[in-house]
């Protein structure tokens, strides 16, 4: 197991927060605090914030990503945004399969897979979210759940394309609840996902894949979570909306 074979990535997921003007303000506040980061720094922002965030991030080491994309190239899908539209703005990253999409917007493993395909075809790098509900953890089926989500989402993804897949393990019970998985729980499940990738591809591909933890990660617990061998970064919700907190997590990942 060698952490040095893969990139550490700290990504913010702003969810449905921040107006365009506030996005400019937040990126401008984060930029000087993370300029010396020894990891990748990403802010995934609402669609209307993409342009101002990109402008504010120009000349900095902050990359901007989106929070979702549609699976079709174009067509009669009112209010949806295609992967090509995102790529054409100069974006590199898109989150796919977040549990809030699965919980509230009818996202299924199949639609996740279709969106992953569209994003890869557009040249984007995907942050693919997987994770179990509390009941599933209590029934001891966490491994089965994350393995199934991972396998279905990656159907048809080539070993070569895996260099543009980042996986975020986000236990649903830890999102926005203040309940964090212990570092041991996070490491265990990130390890299960890595094993699954090794089975689907090769050990080399598994060792090169960045697997993040997400779920109430903050400036106080980031150090311990990120010290684990299978935890290669974080996908941060609440704490990514406060420049100092987000920067502290980036700092912990840069050690
Ligand atoms: P919180 O950090 O607010 O728990 O959110 C995590 C998350 O869902 C990131 O995608």
PDB file of C-alpha atoms and ligand atoms in Angstrom:
ATOM      1  CA  UNK A   1       0.000   0.000   0.000  1.00  0.00           C
ATOM      2  CA  UNK A   2       1.653   3.199  -1.098  1.00  0.00           C
ATOM      3  CA  UNK A   3      -0.053   6.558  -0.698  1.00  0.00           C
ATOM      4  CA  UNK A   4       2.650   8.242  -2.747  1.00  0.00           C
ATOM      5  CA  UNK A   5       1.333   6.577  -5.912  1.00  0.00           C
ATOM      6  CA  UNK A   6      -1.765   8.737  -5.928  1.00  0.00           C
ATOM      7  CA  UNK A   7      -2.883  12.347  -5.752  1.00  0.00           C
ATOM      8  CA  UNK A   8      -4.308  13.780  -2.567  1.00  0.00           C
ATOM      9  CA  UNK A   9      -7.366  15.844  -3.407  1.00  0.00           C
ATOM     10  CA  UNK A  10      -9.334  18.170  -1.156  1.00  0.00           C
ATOM     11  CA  UNK A  11     -12.578  19.185  -2.836  1.00  0.00           C
ATOM     12  CA  UNK A  12     -15.327  21.424  -1.568  1.00  0.00           C
ATOM     13  CA  UNK A  13     -18.908  20.594  -2.423  1.00  0.00           C
ATOM     14  CA  UNK A  14     -20.794  23.818  -1.935  1.00  0.00           C
ATOM     15  CA  UNK A  15     -24.175  22.118  -2.562  1.00  0.00           C
ATOM     16  CA  UNK A  16     -26.970  24.755  -2.906  1.00  0.00           C
ATOM     17  CA  UNK A  17     -25.070  27.555  -1.217  1.00  0.00           C
ATOM     18  CA  UNK A  18     -23.593  30.893  -2.324  1.00  0.00           C
ATOM     19  CA  UNK A  19     -24.802  33.408  -4.874  1.00  0.00           C
ATOM     20  CA  UNK A  20     -22.491  34.324  -7.768  1.00  0.00           C
ATOM     21  CA  UNK A  21     -21.243  37.395  -5.861  1.00  0.00           C
ATOM     22  CA  UNK A  22     -20.637  35.280  -2.757  1.00  0.00           C
ATOM     23  CA  UNK A  23     -18.801  32.707  -4.883  1.00  0.00           C
ATOM     24  CA  UNK A  24     -16.353  35.369  -6.035  1.00  0.00           C
ATOM     25  CA  UNK A  25     -15.903  36.437  -2.425  1.00  0.00           C
ATOM     26  CA  UNK A  26     -15.305  32.913  -1.110  1.00  0.00           C
ATOM     27  CA  UNK A  27     -12.844  31.858  -3.822  1.00  0.00           C
ATOM     28  CA  UNK A  28     -10.988  35.148  -3.347  1.00  0.00           C
ATOM     29  CA  UNK A  29     -10.801  34.488   0.402  1.00  0.00           C
ATOM     30  CA  UNK A  30      -9.640  30.867   0.006  1.00  0.00           C
ATOM     31  CA  UNK A  31      -6.975  31.529  -2.644  1.00  0.00           C
ATOM     32  CA  UNK A  32      -4.228  33.132  -0.508  1.00  0.00           C
ATOM     33  CA  UNK A  33      -4.811  30.607   2.292  1.00  0.00           C
ATOM     34  CA  UNK A  34      -4.185  27.561   0.067  1.00  0.00           C
ATOM     35  CA  UNK A  35      -1.555  28.919  -2.318  1.00  0.00           C
ATOM     36  CA  UNK A  36       1.186  26.696  -0.898  1.00  0.00           C
ATOM     37  CA  UNK A  37      -0.924  23.526  -0.848  1.00  0.00           C
ATOM     38  CA  UNK A  38       0.815  20.270  -1.542  1.00  0.00           C
ATOM     39  CA  UNK A  39      -2.399  18.645  -2.794  1.00  0.00           C
ATOM     40  CA  UNK A  40      -5.048  19.367  -5.392  1.00  0.00           C
ATOM     41  CA  UNK A  41      -7.618  21.923  -4.295  1.00  0.00           C
ATOM     42  CA  UNK A  42     -11.032  21.955  -5.925  1.00  0.00           C
ATOM     43  CA  UNK A  43     -14.262  23.836  -5.333  1.00  0.00           C
ATOM     44  CA  UNK A  44     -17.378  22.225  -6.818  1.00  0.00           C
ATOM     45  CA  UNK A  45     -20.002  24.921  -7.027  1.00  0.00           C
ATOM     46  CA  UNK A  46     -23.608  25.480  -8.201  1.00  0.00           C
ATOM     47  CA  UNK A  47     -24.010  25.975 -11.957  1.00  0.00           C
ATOM     48  CA  UNK A  48     -24.699  29.719 -11.685  1.00  0.00           C
ATOM     49  CA  UNK A  49     -21.481  30.152  -9.683  1.00  0.00           C
ATOM     50  CA  UNK A  50     -19.246  28.368 -12.194  1.00  0.00           C
ATOM     51  CA  UNK A  51     -18.344  31.397 -14.237  1.00  0.00           C
ATOM     52  CA  UNK A  52     -17.598  33.796 -11.362  1.00  0.00           C
ATOM     53  CA  UNK A  53     -15.724  31.026  -9.523  1.00  0.00           C
ATOM     54  CA  UNK A  54     -13.604  30.293 -12.601  1.00  0.00           C
ATOM     55  CA  UNK A  55     -12.833  33.990 -12.983  1.00  0.00           C
ATOM     56  CA  UNK A  56     -11.898  34.361  -9.315  1.00  0.00           C
ATOM     57  CA  UNK A  57      -9.737  31.214  -9.443  1.00  0.00           C
ATOM     58  CA  UNK A  58      -7.713  32.387 -12.463  1.00  0.00           C
ATOM     59  CA  UNK A  59      -4.010  32.397 -11.664  1.00  0.00           C
ATOM     60  CA  UNK A  60      -4.548  30.436  -8.423  1.00  0.00           C
ATOM     61  CA  UNK A  61      -4.095  26.731  -7.634  1.00  0.00           C
ATOM     62  CA  UNK A  62      -7.839  26.282  -7.070  1.00  0.00           C
ATOM     63  CA  UNK A  63      -9.689  24.239  -9.664  1.00  0.00           C
ATOM     64  CA  UNK A  64     -13.412  24.606 -10.181  1.00  0.00           C
ATOM     65  CA  UNK A  65     -15.872  21.766 -10.675  1.00  0.00           C
ATOM     66  CA  UNK A  66     -19.607  21.230 -11.054  1.00  0.00           C
ATOM     67  CA  UNK A  67     -21.918  19.223  -8.810  1.00  0.00           C
ATOM     68  CA  UNK A  68     -23.680  17.128 -11.463  1.00  0.00           C
ATOM     69  CA  UNK A  69     -24.205  16.763 -15.212  1.00  0.00           C
ATOM     70  CA  UNK A  70     -26.817  15.152 -17.446  1.00  0.00           C
ATOM     71  CA  UNK A  71     -26.152  11.864 -19.257  1.00  0.00           C
ATOM     72  CA  UNK A  72     -27.313  13.021 -22.699  1.00  0.00           C
ATOM     73  CA  UNK A  73     -25.160  15.096 -25.033  1.00  0.00           C
ATOM     74  CA  UNK A  74     -28.016  17.520 -25.692  1.00  0.00           C
ATOM     75  CA  UNK A  75     -31.764  17.502 -26.181  1.00  0.00           C
ATOM     76  CA  UNK A  76     -35.143  18.182 -24.653  1.00  0.00           C
ATOM     77  CA  UNK A  77     -34.173  18.059 -20.988  1.00  0.00           C
ATOM     78  CA  UNK A  78     -35.424  21.352 -19.591  1.00  0.00           C
ATOM     79  CA  UNK A  79     -33.143  22.880 -16.952  1.00  0.00           C
ATOM     80  CA  UNK A  80     -30.444  20.231 -17.299  1.00  0.00           C
ATOM     81  CA  UNK A  81     -26.753  20.821 -18.055  1.00  0.00           C
ATOM     82  CA  UNK A  82     -24.635  18.547 -20.268  1.00  0.00           C
ATOM     83  CA  UNK A  83     -21.091  17.405 -19.653  1.00  0.00           C
ATOM     84  CA  UNK A  84     -20.030  19.103 -22.904  1.00  0.00           C
ATOM     85  CA  UNK A  85     -21.373  22.425 -21.642  1.00  0.00           C
ATOM     86  CA  UNK A  86     -19.238  22.074 -18.515  1.00  0.00           C
ATOM     87  CA  UNK A  87     -16.139  20.994 -20.396  1.00  0.00           C
ATOM     88  CA  UNK A  88     -16.539  23.885 -22.828  1.00  0.00           C
ATOM     89  CA  UNK A  89     -16.255  26.321 -19.907  1.00  0.00           C
ATOM     90  CA  UNK A  90     -12.825  24.937 -19.139  1.00  0.00           C
ATOM     91  CA  UNK A  91     -13.900  22.909 -16.118  1.00  0.00           C
ATOM     92  CA  UNK A  92     -12.097  19.716 -15.261  1.00  0.00           C
ATOM     93  CA  UNK A  93     -14.155  18.149 -12.475  1.00  0.00           C
ATOM     94  CA  UNK A  94     -17.739  17.071 -11.881  1.00  0.00           C
ATOM     95  CA  UNK A  95     -19.291  15.334  -8.880  1.00  0.00           C
ATOM     96  CA  UNK A  96     -21.581  12.439  -9.818  1.00  0.00           C
ATOM     97  CA  UNK A  97     -23.852  10.267  -7.693  1.00  0.00           C
ATOM     98  CA  UNK A  98     -23.896  12.365  -4.556  1.00  0.00           C
ATOM     99  CA  UNK A  99     -26.191  10.799  -1.955  1.00  0.00           C
ATOM    100  CA  UNK A 100     -28.372  13.918  -1.952  1.00  0.00           C
ATOM    101  CA  UNK A 101     -29.045  13.300  -5.655  1.00  0.00           C
ATOM    102  CA  UNK A 102     -29.772   9.634  -4.890  1.00  0.00           C
ATOM    103  CA  UNK A 103     -31.973  10.525  -1.878  1.00  0.00           C
ATOM    104  CA  UNK A 104     -33.965  13.481  -3.173  1.00  0.00           C
ATOM    105  CA  UNK A 105     -33.792  13.412  -6.976  1.00  0.00           C
ATOM    106  CA  UNK A 106     -34.310   9.807  -7.995  1.00  0.00           C
ATOM    107  CA  UNK A 107     -30.683   9.130  -8.905  1.00  0.00           C
ATOM    108  CA  UNK A 108     -30.100   5.404  -9.397  1.00  0.00           C
ATOM    109  CA  UNK A 109     -26.960   3.351  -9.933  1.00  0.00           C
ATOM    110  CA  UNK A 110     -27.881   3.243 -13.622  1.00  0.00           C
ATOM    111  CA  UNK A 111     -28.284   7.008 -14.020  1.00  0.00           C
ATOM    112  CA  UNK A 112     -25.014   7.436 -12.118  1.00  0.00           C
ATOM    113  CA  UNK A 113     -23.335   5.108 -14.595  1.00  0.00           C
ATOM    114  CA  UNK A 114     -24.813   7.021 -17.560  1.00  0.00           C
ATOM    115  CA  UNK A 115     -23.649  10.356 -16.158  1.00  0.00           C
ATOM    116  CA  UNK A 116     -20.154   8.957 -15.524  1.00  0.00           C
ATOM    117  CA  UNK A 117     -20.024   7.847 -19.157  1.00  0.00           C
ATOM    118  CA  UNK A 118     -21.111  11.261 -20.426  1.00  0.00           C
ATOM    119  CA  UNK A 119     -18.613  13.080 -18.211  1.00  0.00           C
ATOM    120  CA  UNK A 120     -15.710  10.879 -19.307  1.00  0.00           C
ATOM    121  CA  UNK A 121     -16.696  11.251 -22.965  1.00  0.00           C
ATOM    122  CA  UNK A 122     -16.612  15.042 -22.513  1.00  0.00           C
ATOM    123  CA  UNK A 123     -13.079  14.806 -21.121  1.00  0.00           C
ATOM    124  CA  UNK A 124     -14.026  15.584 -17.520  1.00  0.00           C
ATOM    125  CA  UNK A 125     -12.684  13.953 -14.369  1.00  0.00           C
ATOM    126  CA  UNK A 126     -15.424  12.447 -12.217  1.00  0.00           C
ATOM    127  CA  UNK A 127     -15.706  12.560  -8.447  1.00  0.00           C
ATOM    128  CA  UNK A 128     -17.951   9.533  -7.991  1.00  0.00           C
ATOM    129  CA  UNK A 129     -19.774   9.354  -4.658  1.00  0.00           C
ATOM    130  CA  UNK A 130     -20.692   6.095  -2.971  1.00  0.00           C
ATOM    131  CA  UNK A 131     -21.816   5.351   0.572  1.00  0.00           C
ATOM    132  CA  UNK A 132     -24.235   3.472   2.766  1.00  0.00           C
ATOM    133  CA  UNK A 133     -27.277   4.521   4.797  1.00  0.00           C
ATOM    134  CA  UNK A 134     -27.221   4.062   8.558  1.00  0.00           C
ATOM    135  CA  UNK A 135     -29.623   1.087   8.333  1.00  0.00           C
ATOM    136  CA  UNK A 136     -27.280  -0.587   5.869  1.00  0.00           C
ATOM    137  CA  UNK A 137     -24.311  -0.115   8.190  1.00  0.00           C
ATOM    138  CA  UNK A 138     -26.388  -1.476  11.072  1.00  0.00           C
ATOM    139  CA  UNK A 139     -27.321  -4.510   8.961  1.00  0.00           C
ATOM    140  CA  UNK A 140     -23.637  -4.983   8.197  1.00  0.00           C
ATOM    141  CA  UNK A 141     -24.028  -4.651   4.418  1.00  0.00           C
ATOM    142  CA  UNK A 142     -21.766  -1.587   3.943  1.00  0.00           C
ATOM    143  CA  UNK A 143     -19.222  -3.544   1.910  1.00  0.00           C
ATOM    144  CA  UNK A 144     -21.897  -4.987  -0.389  1.00  0.00           C
ATOM    145  CA  UNK A 145     -23.515  -1.559  -0.886  1.00  0.00           C
ATOM    146  CA  UNK A 146     -20.350   0.354  -1.771  1.00  0.00           C
ATOM    147  CA  UNK A 147     -19.070  -2.501  -3.928  1.00  0.00           C
ATOM    148  CA  UNK A 148     -22.335  -2.592  -5.883  1.00  0.00           C
ATOM    149  CA  UNK A 149     -22.448   1.188  -6.323  1.00  0.00           C
ATOM    150  CA  UNK A 150     -18.815   1.229  -7.443  1.00  0.00           C
ATOM    151  CA  UNK A 151     -19.167  -1.703  -9.838  1.00  0.00           C
ATOM    152  CA  UNK A 152     -22.298  -0.397 -11.550  1.00  0.00           C
ATOM    153  CA  UNK A 153     -20.960   3.154 -11.871  1.00  0.00           C
ATOM    154  CA  UNK A 154     -17.734   1.869 -13.434  1.00  0.00           C
ATOM    155  CA  UNK A 155     -19.372  -0.491 -15.936  1.00  0.00           C
ATOM    156  CA  UNK A 156     -17.781   0.258 -19.299  1.00  0.00           C
ATOM    157  CA  UNK A 157     -15.065   2.493 -17.830  1.00  0.00           C
ATOM    158  CA  UNK A 158     -11.674   1.420 -19.203  1.00  0.00           C
ATOM    159  CA  UNK A 159      -8.497   1.023 -17.146  1.00  0.00           C
ATOM    160  CA  UNK A 160      -7.127   4.043 -18.988  1.00  0.00           C
ATOM    161  CA  UNK A 161     -10.181   6.127 -18.121  1.00  0.00           C
ATOM    162  CA  UNK A 162      -9.728   5.258 -14.440  1.00  0.00           C
ATOM    163  CA  UNK A 163      -7.077   7.994 -14.330  1.00  0.00           C
ATOM    164  CA  UNK A 164     -10.053  10.394 -14.590  1.00  0.00           C
ATOM    165  CA  UNK A 165     -12.075   8.770 -11.817  1.00  0.00           C
ATOM    166  CA  UNK A 166     -11.847   9.893  -8.188  1.00  0.00           C
ATOM    167  CA  UNK A 167     -14.045   8.061  -5.705  1.00  0.00           C
ATOM    168  CA  UNK A 168     -15.535   9.721  -2.653  1.00  0.00           C
ATOM    169  CA  UNK A 169     -16.702   7.425   0.125  1.00  0.00           C
ATOM    170  CA  UNK A 170     -19.476   9.320   1.859  1.00  0.00           C
ATOM    171  CA  UNK A 171     -21.446   7.409   4.480  1.00  0.00           C
ATOM    172  CA  UNK A 172     -24.890   8.997   4.256  1.00  0.00           C
ATOM    173  CA  UNK A 173     -25.297   9.007   8.047  1.00  0.00           C
ATOM    174  CA  UNK A 174     -22.215  11.228   8.360  1.00  0.00           C
ATOM    175  CA  UNK A 175     -23.266  13.897   5.863  1.00  0.00           C
ATOM    176  CA  UNK A 176     -24.230  17.193   7.422  1.00  0.00           C
ATOM    177  CA  UNK A 177     -24.951  15.477  10.736  1.00  0.00           C
ATOM    178  CA  UNK A 178     -21.766  16.276  12.606  1.00  0.00           C
ATOM    179  CA  UNK A 179     -21.328  12.502  12.953  1.00  0.00           C
ATOM    180  CA  UNK A 180     -18.011  11.583  11.361  1.00  0.00           C
ATOM    181  CA  UNK A 181     -16.979   8.059  10.548  1.00  0.00           C
ATOM    182  CA  UNK A 182     -14.014   7.138  12.715  1.00  0.00           C
ATOM    183  CA  UNK A 183     -10.718   7.209  10.887  1.00  0.00           C
ATOM    184  CA  UNK A 184     -10.709   3.398  11.137  1.00  0.00           C
ATOM    185  CA  UNK A 185     -14.187   3.112   9.586  1.00  0.00           C
ATOM    186  CA  UNK A 186     -13.237   5.508   6.779  1.00  0.00           C
ATOM    187  CA  UNK A 187      -9.991   3.650   6.119  1.00  0.00           C
ATOM    188  CA  UNK A 188     -11.726   0.270   6.126  1.00  0.00           C
ATOM    189  CA  UNK A 189     -14.380   1.225   3.574  1.00  0.00           C
ATOM    190  CA  UNK A 190     -11.952   3.178   1.352  1.00  0.00           C
ATOM    191  CA  UNK A 191      -9.860  -0.014   1.442  1.00  0.00           C
ATOM    192  CA  UNK A 192     -12.866  -2.124   0.402  1.00  0.00           C
ATOM    193  CA  UNK A 193     -13.449   0.207  -2.547  1.00  0.00           C
ATOM    194  CA  UNK A 194      -9.767  -0.057  -3.495  1.00  0.00           C
ATOM    195  CA  UNK A 195      -9.969  -3.870  -3.394  1.00  0.00           C
ATOM    196  CA  UNK A 196     -13.044  -3.716  -5.612  1.00  0.00           C
ATOM    197  CA  UNK A 197     -11.146  -1.593  -8.152  1.00  0.00           C
ATOM    198  CA  UNK A 198      -8.248  -4.071  -8.049  1.00  0.00           C
ATOM    199  CA  UNK A 199     -10.706  -6.887  -8.857  1.00  0.00           C
ATOM    200  CA  UNK A 200     -12.273  -4.908 -11.721  1.00  0.00           C
ATOM    201  CA  UNK A 201      -8.937  -3.684 -13.123  1.00  0.00           C
ATOM    202  CA  UNK A 202      -5.463  -4.289 -11.694  1.00  0.00           C
ATOM    203  CA  UNK A 203      -3.581  -3.599  -8.466  1.00  0.00           C
ATOM    204  CA  UNK A 204      -1.764  -0.771 -10.249  1.00  0.00           C
ATOM    205  CA  UNK A 205      -5.037   0.923 -11.176  1.00  0.00           C
ATOM    206  CA  UNK A 206      -6.324   0.473  -7.616  1.00  0.00           C
ATOM    207  CA  UNK A 207      -3.130   1.882  -6.137  1.00  0.00           C
ATOM    208  CA  UNK A 208      -3.294   4.902  -8.440  1.00  0.00           C
ATOM    209  CA  UNK A 209      -6.945   5.777  -7.725  1.00  0.00           C
ATOM    210  CA  UNK A 210      -7.634   8.642  -5.341  1.00  0.00           C
ATOM    211  CA  UNK A 211     -10.298   7.667  -2.808  1.00  0.00           C
ATOM    212  CA  UNK A 212     -11.607  10.487  -0.653  1.00  0.00           C
ATOM    213  CA  UNK A 213     -13.638  10.437   2.529  1.00  0.00           C
ATOM    214  CA  UNK A 214     -16.600  12.783   2.919  1.00  0.00           C
ATOM    215  CA  UNK A 215     -19.035  13.326   5.789  1.00  0.00           C
ATOM    216  CA  UNK A 216     -18.591  16.046   8.419  1.00  0.00           C
ATOM    217  CA  UNK A 217     -14.875  16.321   7.686  1.00  0.00           C
ATOM    218  CA  UNK A 218     -13.603  19.503   9.307  1.00  0.00           C
ATOM    219  CA  UNK A 219     -10.519  21.307  10.539  1.00  0.00           C
ATOM    220  CA  UNK A 220     -10.589  19.307  13.793  1.00  0.00           C
ATOM    221  CA  UNK A 221     -10.808  15.766  12.416  1.00  0.00           C
ATOM    222  CA  UNK A 222      -9.074  16.074   9.026  1.00  0.00           C
ATOM    223  CA  UNK A 223      -5.609  15.271  10.341  1.00  0.00           C
ATOM    224  CA  UNK A 224      -6.602  11.904  11.714  1.00  0.00           C
ATOM    225  CA  UNK A 225      -8.792  10.885   8.781  1.00  0.00           C
ATOM    226  CA  UNK A 226      -6.153  11.876   6.240  1.00  0.00           C
ATOM    227  CA  UNK A 227      -3.417   9.994   8.104  1.00  0.00           C
ATOM    228  CA  UNK A 228      -5.024   6.715   7.075  1.00  0.00           C
ATOM    229  CA  UNK A 229      -3.392   4.812   4.260  1.00  0.00           C
ATOM    230  CA  UNK A 230      -6.545   4.408   2.155  1.00  0.00           C
ATOM    231  CA  UNK A 231      -7.889   7.942   2.644  1.00  0.00           C
ATOM    232  CA  UNK A 232      -6.465  10.126  -0.126  1.00  0.00           C
ATOM    233  CA  UNK A 233      -8.329  13.326   0.520  1.00  0.00           C
ATOM    234  CA  UNK A 234     -11.714  14.710   1.380  1.00  0.00           C
ATOM    235  CA  UNK A 235     -14.981  15.864  -0.141  1.00  0.00           C
ATOM    236  CA  UNK A 236     -16.083  18.637   2.148  1.00  0.00           C
ATOM    237  CA  UNK A 237     -19.578  20.097   2.505  1.00  0.00           C
ATOM    238  CA  UNK A 238     -20.218  22.532   5.352  1.00  0.00           C
ATOM    239  CA  UNK A 239     -16.591  23.285   6.163  1.00  0.00           C
ATOM    240  CA  UNK A 240     -15.877  24.186   2.516  1.00  0.00           C
ATOM    241  CA  UNK A 241     -18.110  27.256   2.889  1.00  0.00           C
ATOM    242  CA  UNK A 242     -15.789  28.874   5.422  1.00  0.00           C
ATOM    243  CA  UNK A 243     -12.441  29.888   3.929  1.00  0.00           C
ATOM    244  CA  UNK A 244     -10.389  29.332   7.099  1.00  0.00           C
ATOM    245  CA  UNK A 245     -11.901  25.908   7.814  1.00  0.00           C
ATOM    246  CA  UNK A 246     -11.451  24.720   4.252  1.00  0.00           C
ATOM    247  CA  UNK A 247      -7.875  26.013   4.190  1.00  0.00           C
ATOM    248  CA  UNK A 248      -7.111  24.192   7.445  1.00  0.00           C
ATOM    249  CA  UNK A 249      -8.201  20.900   5.857  1.00  0.00           C
ATOM    250  CA  UNK A 250      -6.036  21.639   2.805  1.00  0.00           C
ATOM    251  CA  UNK A 251      -3.159  22.280   5.187  1.00  0.00           C
ATOM    252  CA  UNK A 252      -3.737  18.957   6.958  1.00  0.00           C
ATOM    253  CA  UNK A 253      -3.673  17.209   3.571  1.00  0.00           C
ATOM    254  CA  UNK A 254      -0.433  18.936   2.605  1.00  0.00           C
ATOM    255  CA  UNK A 255       1.622  17.431   5.448  1.00  0.00           C
TER     256      UNK A 255
HETATM  257  P1  LIG B   1     -20.637  17.715   5.115  1.00  0.00           P
HETATM  258  O1  LIG B   1     -19.137  17.928   5.113  1.00  0.00           O
HETATM  259  O2  LIG B   1     -21.426  18.957   5.287  1.00  0.00           O
HETATM  260  O3  LIG B   1     -21.022  16.607   6.043  1.00  0.00           O
HETATM  261  O4  LIG B   1     -21.006  17.190   3.639  1.00  0.00           O
HETATM  262  C1  LIG B   1     -20.272  16.173   3.088  1.00  0.00           C
HETATM  263  C2  LIG B   1     -20.675  16.019   1.678  1.00  0.00           C
HETATM  264  O5  LIG B   1     -21.784  15.623   1.374  1.00  0.00           O
HETATM  265  C3  LIG B   1     -19.704  16.378   0.647  1.00  0.00           C
HETATM  266  O6  LIG B   1     -20.135  15.982  -0.612  1.00  0.00           O
END
